[in-house]
Amino acid sequence: MKDECIFYKKLMNDYLNVDISKIEEIALMEHIDLCLSCRRDFEKLRKISTLTKEIETIKAPENFTDLLKNEINSTQKKGSKFMEIFLVIAASIVLFVMGFAISSTYLVKNENFNGTPEISEKRSNIEIPVKKNIKPIKPEEINIKNNYRKWEKVYLEEVSH
Amino acid sequence: MKPLNKLKLKELKIQDNFTDNDLVLKYLNGDEDSFYTLVNRYKDKIVNYIYRFVNNYEIAVELSQETFMRIYKYMPDYKFDYKFSTLIYKIASNLSIDYLRKEGKFIGTEMVDIQSLKMKSIASPEEKLLMEELKKKLESEIMNLPIIYRQPFILKEMENLEISQIAKILGCKKGTVKSRLFRARNILKEKLGPYFGV
Ligand SMILES: [Zn+2]
């Protein structure tokens, strides 16, 4: 193969790609007229290109679009069912978390207010009236000696009988 | 029933006048039918394209369905950076290659036995028959091209796409596409040359 032929082989490729300028095309045709080897190659390549375009193309089946429609519709239904379940689960989680959050912030608020949680304050509400009726005992009122003597008196009486 | 069908047919004909981009826009604005007009426009091309790689009609149809499913899911995020056709051939190319990789058939190395066909001139019915045989021979030789040469060859010679579009589909430079086409044509020339009788 002559060196210049390499250049024209590239032009043949461009010609078949329909990616060639008019000047290049003229140059190619002139070379082909003169060079037997390139002419033979070009004829073969052109035949391959023409024959390829004549090969019967494969067609999609008649029901192709309907099949696709069904597939799309069924995935959408599946998707929405999944979405439904997902939403129900998500909603219950949200409700649970919200309920927990509300009750715990309420507890925290009460704790901050008087240092005791709400539950014990409720209990203290019951105790308060009882406590109110008990007269606080002053330290000086506690007289152990007197109490002991009372007990001693009762005991001695029981024994002596 | 009949007037409805006629109306539907008329609608479809009107849809046919829209460009791919128009149909994508119509679909994005809520017209579901526009998507199926695109499907009808490309289904044969995509089935044919994929068939040239997987060499099995059922699988070609299955992968084509998958191609359209993927593009359907992609539609809400559609960007107009690519032509619709580029995008669909790109997805089809990737799915075909994934399939071939899974099947361990990524490189079409298996050879088809060449029957001795002698061709001299084109005219008589006998020679027409030879022409048909030659076409079959060419078809099987195309199927035997290594994938990297087969892809641009089919996109160019069967699907009639431009080099720049093929480059985008295959994710390579125009120069690479051209040199792969050069290689593909020369392999076919070597395989079939003796039967042309030029
Ligand atoms: Zn030459």
Coordinates of C-alpha atoms and ligand atoms in Angstrom, one line a residue:
Chain A
M1 CA 0.0 0.0 0.0
K2 CA 1.3 3.4 -1.0
D3 CA 1.7 6.0 1.8
E4 CA -0.8 8.3 0.3
C5 CA -3.4 5.5 0.2
I6 CA -3.5 5.5 4.0
F7 CA -4.8 9.0 3.8
Y8 CA -7.5 8.0 1.3
K9 CA -8.6 5.0 3.4
K10 CA -9.4 7.5 6.1
L11 CA -11.3 9.6 3.6
M12 CA -13.3 6.5 2.6
N13 CA -14.3 6.1 6.2
D14 CA -15.4 9.7 6.4
Y15 CA -17.3 9.3 3.1
L16 CA -19.2 6.3 4.5
N17 CA -19.9 8.2 7.7
V18 CA -21.3 11.1 5.6
D19 CA -18.8 13.2 7.4
I20 CA -16.7 14.6 4.5
S21 CA -16.2 17.9 2.9
K22 CA -16.9 18.5 -0.8
I23 CA -13.1 19.1 -1.5
E24 CA -12.2 15.9 0.3
E25 CA -14.8 14.0 -1.6
I26 CA -13.4 15.2 -4.9
A27 CA -9.9 14.3 -3.9
L28 CA -11.0 10.8 -2.9
M29 CA -12.8 10.2 -6.2
E30 CA -9.7 11.4 -8.1
H31 CA -7.5 9.0 -6.2
I32 CA -9.9 6.1 -6.7
D33 CA -9.9 6.7 -10.4
L34 CA -6.1 6.3 -10.4
C35 CA -5.5 3.7 -7.7
L36 CA -6.8 0.2 -8.4
S37 CA -6.2 -1.1 -4.9
C38 CA -8.1 1.8 -3.3
R39 CA -10.9 1.4 -5.9
R40 CA -11.3 -2.3 -4.9
D41 CA -11.4 -1.5 -1.2
F42 CA -13.8 1.3 -1.7
E43 CA -16.2 -0.9 -3.7
K44 CA -16.2 -3.5 -1.0
L45 CA -16.7 -1.0 1.8
R46 CA -19.6 0.6 -0.1
K47 CA -21.2 -2.7 -0.7
I48 CA -21.0 -3.6 3.0
S49 CA -22.6 -0.3 3.8
T50 CA -25.4 -0.7 1.2
L51 CA -26.1 -4.3 2.2
T52 CA -26.2 -3.5 5.9
K53 CA -28.9 -0.9 5.2
E54 CA -30.8 -3.6 3.3
I55 CA -30.8 -6.1 6.2
E56 CA -34.3 -6.6 7.4
T57 CA -34.7 -4.9 10.7
I58 CA -36.2 -6.6 13.7
K59 CA -39.6 -5.3 14.8
A60 CA -41.1 -5.0 18.2
P61 CA -44.1 -7.3 18.8
E62 CA -47.6 -5.9 18.2
N63 CA -48.5 -5.7 21.9
F64 CA -45.2 -4.1 22.9
T65 CA -46.8 -0.7 24.0
D66 CA -49.7 -2.4 25.8
L67 CA -47.3 -4.7 27.7
L68 CA -45.3 -1.6 28.8
K69 CA -48.5 0.2 29.8
N70 CA -49.5 -2.7 32.0
E71 CA -46.1 -2.9 33.5
I72 CA -46.0 0.8 34.3
N73 CA -49.6 0.7 35.7
S74 CA -48.9 -2.3 37.9
T75 CA -45.6 -0.8 39.3
Q76 CA -47.5 2.4 40.0
K77 CA -50.2 0.5 41.9
K78 CA -47.6 -1.5 43.7
G79 CA -45.9 1.8 44.5
S80 CA -49.0 3.4 45.8
K81 CA -49.9 0.3 47.9
F82 CA -46.4 0.4 49.4
M83 CA -46.9 4.2 49.9
E84 CA -50.2 3.5 51.7
I85 CA -48.6 1.0 54.1
F86 CA -45.6 3.3 54.5
L87 CA -47.8 6.3 55.3
V88 CA -49.8 4.3 57.9
I89 CA -46.6 3.2 59.6
A90 CA -45.1 6.6 59.4
A91 CA -48.3 8.3 60.8
S92 CA -48.4 5.9 63.8
I93 CA -44.7 6.5 64.5
V94 CA -45.3 10.2 64.4
L95 CA -48.3 10.0 66.7
F96 CA -46.4 7.8 69.2
V97 CA -43.3 10.1 69.1
M98 CA -45.5 13.2 69.4
G99 CA -47.4 11.7 72.4
F100 CA -44.2 10.8 74.1
A101 CA -42.7 14.2 73.4
I102 CA -45.7 16.1 74.7
S103 CA -45.9 14.1 77.9
S104 CA -42.2 14.3 78.6
T105 CA -42.0 18.1 78.0
Y106 CA -45.0 18.5 80.4
L107 CA -43.0 16.5 83.0
V108 CA -39.9 18.5 82.4
K109 CA -41.9 21.7 82.8
N110 CA -43.3 20.6 86.2
E111 CA -39.9 19.5 87.3
N112 CA -38.4 22.8 86.5
F113 CA -41.3 24.6 88.3
N114 CA -40.9 23.0 91.7
G115 CA -38.4 20.3 91.5
T116 CA -40.9 17.5 91.8
P117 CA -42.5 15.5 89.0
E118 CA -46.2 15.9 88.4
I119 CA -47.0 12.5 89.7
S120 CA -45.6 13.1 93.2
E121 CA -47.3 16.5 93.4
K122 CA -50.6 14.7 92.8
R123 CA -49.8 12.4 95.6
S124 CA -48.8 15.4 97.8
N125 CA -52.2 16.9 97.1
I126 CA -53.7 13.9 98.9
E127 CA -51.3 14.2 101.8
I128 CA -51.5 17.9 102.3
P129 CA -54.9 18.0 104.2
V130 CA -53.7 15.2 106.5
K131 CA -50.5 17.0 107.2
K132 CA -52.3 20.3 107.8
N133 CA -54.2 18.7 110.8
I134 CA -51.1 17.5 112.5
K135 CA -49.7 19.9 114.9
P136 CA -46.0 20.0 114.4
I137 CA -44.2 18.7 117.5
K138 CA -41.7 21.1 119.0
P139 CA -38.5 19.6 120.3
E140 CA -39.1 20.9 123.9
E141 CA -42.4 19.1 124.0
I142 CA -40.8 15.7 123.7
N143 CA -40.6 14.4 127.3
I144 CA -39.3 10.9 127.3
K145 CA -39.3 10.7 131.1
N146 CA -43.0 11.4 131.4
N147 CA -43.8 9.0 128.7
Y148 CA -41.8 6.3 130.4
R149 CA -43.4 6.8 133.7
K150 CA -46.8 6.5 132.2
W151 CA -45.9 3.2 130.7
E152 CA -44.2 2.0 134.0
K153 CA -47.3 2.8 135.9
V154 CA -49.5 0.8 133.6
Y155 CA -47.1 -2.2 133.7
L156 CA -46.8 -2.2 137.5
E157 CA -50.6 -2.1 137.8
E158 CA -51.0 -5.1 135.5
V159 CA -48.3 -7.1 137.4
S160 CA -49.6 -6.4 140.8
H161 CA -53.1 -7.7 139.9
Chain B
M1 CA -67.0 3.0 18.3
K2 CA -65.8 3.9 14.8
P3 CA -65.8 7.7 15.1
L4 CA -63.9 7.3 18.4
N5 CA -61.3 5.2 16.6
K6 CA -61.0 7.7 13.8
L7 CA -60.6 10.4 16.3
K8 CA -57.9 8.5 18.1
L9 CA -56.2 7.9 14.8
K10 CA -56.3 11.6 14.1
E11 CA -54.9 12.3 17.5
L12 CA -52.1 9.9 16.9
K13 CA -51.3 11.5 13.5
I14 CA -51.2 14.9 15.2
Q15 CA -48.9 13.5 17.9
D16 CA -46.6 12.3 15.1
N17 CA -46.0 15.8 14.0
F18 CA -44.4 16.7 17.3
T19 CA -40.6 16.5 17.8
D20 CA -39.3 14.2 20.6
N21 CA -38.7 17.3 22.8
D22 CA -42.3 18.5 22.3
L23 CA -43.6 15.1 23.4
V24 CA -41.4 15.1 26.4
L25 CA -42.6 18.5 27.4
K26 CA -46.2 17.5 26.8
Y27 CA -45.7 14.5 29.0
L28 CA -44.1 16.5 31.7
N29 CA -47.2 18.8 31.6
G30 CA -49.4 15.8 32.3
D31 CA -50.2 14.3 28.9
E32 CA -49.5 10.6 29.5
D33 CA -50.2 9.7 25.9
S34 CA -47.2 11.6 24.7
F35 CA -44.9 9.2 26.4
Y36 CA -46.5 6.3 24.6
T37 CA -46.2 8.2 21.3
L38 CA -42.4 8.3 22.0
V39 CA -42.5 4.5 22.8
N40 CA -44.3 3.8 19.4
R41 CA -41.7 6.0 17.7
Y42 CA -38.7 4.1 19.1
K43 CA -39.8 0.6 19.9
D44 CA -38.8 -1.0 16.6
K45 CA -35.5 0.8 16.5
I46 CA -34.6 -0.2 20.1
V47 CA -35.7 -3.8 19.7
N48 CA -33.6 -4.1 16.5
Y49 CA -30.6 -2.4 18.2
I50 CA -30.6 -4.6 21.2
Y51 CA -31.3 -7.7 19.1
R52 CA -28.0 -7.0 17.3
F53 CA -26.2 -7.6 20.6
V54 CA -28.1 -10.3 22.4
N55 CA -29.1 -12.3 19.3
N56 CA -32.3 -13.5 20.9
Y57 CA -35.7 -11.9 20.1
E58 CA -37.4 -12.6 23.5
I59 CA -34.4 -11.1 25.4
A60 CA -34.3 -8.2 23.0
V61 CA -38.0 -7.4 23.7
E62 CA -37.5 -7.9 27.4
L63 CA -34.5 -5.5 27.5
S64 CA -36.3 -3.0 25.3
Q65 CA -39.2 -3.0 27.8
E66 CA -36.7 -2.4 30.6
T67 CA -35.2 0.4 28.5
F68 CA -38.6 2.2 28.3
M69 CA -39.3 1.5 32.0
R70 CA -36.1 3.2 33.0
I71 CA -36.7 6.2 30.8
Y72 CA -40.3 6.4 32.2
K73 CA -38.9 6.5 35.8
Y74 CA -36.3 9.0 34.7
M75 CA -38.9 11.4 33.1
P76 CA -39.7 13.4 36.2
D77 CA -36.0 14.4 36.4
Y78 CA -35.7 14.8 32.6
K79 CA -32.9 17.2 31.6
F80 CA -32.8 18.5 28.1
D81 CA -29.0 18.2 27.9
Y82 CA -29.4 15.1 25.6
K83 CA -31.7 14.4 22.7
F84 CA -34.4 11.9 23.7
S85 CA -33.0 9.4 21.1
T86 CA -29.5 9.7 22.5
L87 CA -30.8 9.0 26.0
I88 CA -32.8 6.0 24.9
Y89 CA -29.9 4.5 22.8
K90 CA -27.6 5.1 25.8
I91 CA -29.9 3.2 28.2
A92 CA -30.3 0.4 25.6
S93 CA -26.5 0.2 25.1
N94 CA -25.9 -0.1 28.8
L95 CA -28.6 -2.7 29.3
S96 CA -27.3 -4.8 26.4
I97 CA -23.7 -4.7 27.7
D98 CA -24.8 -5.5 31.3
Y99 CA -26.7 -8.5 29.9
L100 CA -23.7 -9.7 27.8
R101 CA -21.4 -9.3 30.8
K102 CA -23.7 -11.3 33.0
E103 CA -23.9 -14.0 30.3
G104 CA -20.2 -14.0 29.9
K105 CA -20.6 -13.0 26.2
F106 CA -19.1 -9.5 26.3
I107 CA -16.7 -10.2 23.4
G108 CA -18.3 -11.6 20.3
T109 CA -15.5 -14.0 19.5
E110 CA -17.5 -17.0 18.3
M111 CA -17.0 -17.5 14.6
V112 CA -19.7 -18.4 12.1
D113 CA -18.6 -20.9 9.5
I114 CA -18.1 -19.2 6.2
Q115 CA -19.7 -21.0 3.3
S116 CA -18.1 -20.6 0.0
L117 CA -20.2 -18.1 -1.8
K118 CA -19.0 -16.9 -5.2
M119 CA -20.2 -13.6 -6.5
K120 CA -19.2 -12.0 -9.7
S121 CA -21.9 -9.8 -11.2
I122 CA -25.4 -8.7 -10.0
A123 CA -28.3 -9.5 -12.3
S124 CA -29.8 -13.1 -12.6
P125 CA -32.2 -14.6 -10.1
E126 CA -29.5 -17.0 -9.1
E127 CA -27.3 -14.1 -8.2
K128 CA -30.2 -12.4 -6.4
L129 CA -30.3 -15.5 -4.3
L130 CA -26.6 -15.2 -3.7
M131 CA -27.2 -11.6 -2.7
E132 CA -29.7 -12.8 -0.1
E133 CA -27.2 -15.3 1.2
L134 CA -24.5 -12.7 1.3
K135 CA -26.8 -10.4 3.3
K136 CA -27.3 -13.2 5.8
K137 CA -23.6 -13.8 5.9
L138 CA -23.0 -10.1 6.5
E139 CA -25.6 -10.1 9.2
S140 CA -23.9 -12.9 11.1
E141 CA -20.5 -11.3 10.6
I142 CA -21.9 -8.0 12.1
M143 CA -23.1 -10.1 15.1
N144 CA -19.6 -11.5 15.5
L145 CA -17.9 -8.1 15.6
P146 CA -16.4 -7.3 19.0
I147 CA -18.9 -5.1 20.9
I148 CA -16.8 -2.0 20.8
Y149 CA -16.9 -2.1 17.0
R150 CA -20.4 -3.5 16.7
Q151 CA -22.1 -0.7 18.7
P152 CA -21.0 2.3 16.5
F153 CA -21.4 0.2 13.3
I154 CA -25.1 -0.6 14.1
L155 CA -25.8 2.9 15.3
K156 CA -24.3 4.4 12.1
E157 CA -25.3 1.9 9.4
M158 CA -28.6 0.5 10.7
E159 CA -30.0 3.3 12.9
N160 CA -28.5 6.1 10.7
L161 CA -27.3 8.3 13.6
E162 CA -24.7 11.0 13.3
I163 CA -21.2 10.6 14.6
S164 CA -21.6 13.3 17.2
Q165 CA -24.7 11.5 18.6
I166 CA -23.0 8.1 18.6
A167 CA -20.1 9.7 20.6
K168 CA -22.6 10.9 23.2
I169 CA -24.4 7.5 23.3
L170 CA -21.2 5.6 23.8
G171 CA -19.6 8.3 26.0
C172 CA -16.5 8.7 23.9
K173 CA -14.9 11.2 21.5
K174 CA -15.9 11.6 17.9
G175 CA -12.5 10.5 16.8
T176 CA -12.8 7.2 18.8
V177 CA -16.2 6.6 17.1
K178 CA -14.6 7.2 13.6
S179 CA -11.7 4.9 14.3
R180 CA -13.9 2.1 15.6
L181 CA -16.1 2.4 12.6
F182 CA -13.0 2.2 10.4
R183 CA -12.0 -0.9 12.2
A184 CA -15.5 -2.5 12.0
R185 CA -15.7 -1.8 8.3
N186 CA -12.3 -3.3 7.7
I187 CA -13.0 -6.4 9.7
L188 CA -16.2 -6.9 7.6
K189 CA -14.3 -6.2 4.4
E190 CA -11.7 -8.9 5.2
K191 CA -14.4 -11.4 6.2
L192 CA -16.7 -10.8 3.2
G193 CA -14.3 -9.4 0.6
P194 CA -13.7 -12.7 -1.1
Y195 CA -17.4 -13.1 -1.8
F196 CA -17.9 -9.8 -3.5
G197 CA -15.8 -10.8 -6.5
V198 CA -14.8 -7.2 -7.1
Ligands
ZN1 ZN -4.7 4.2 -3.2

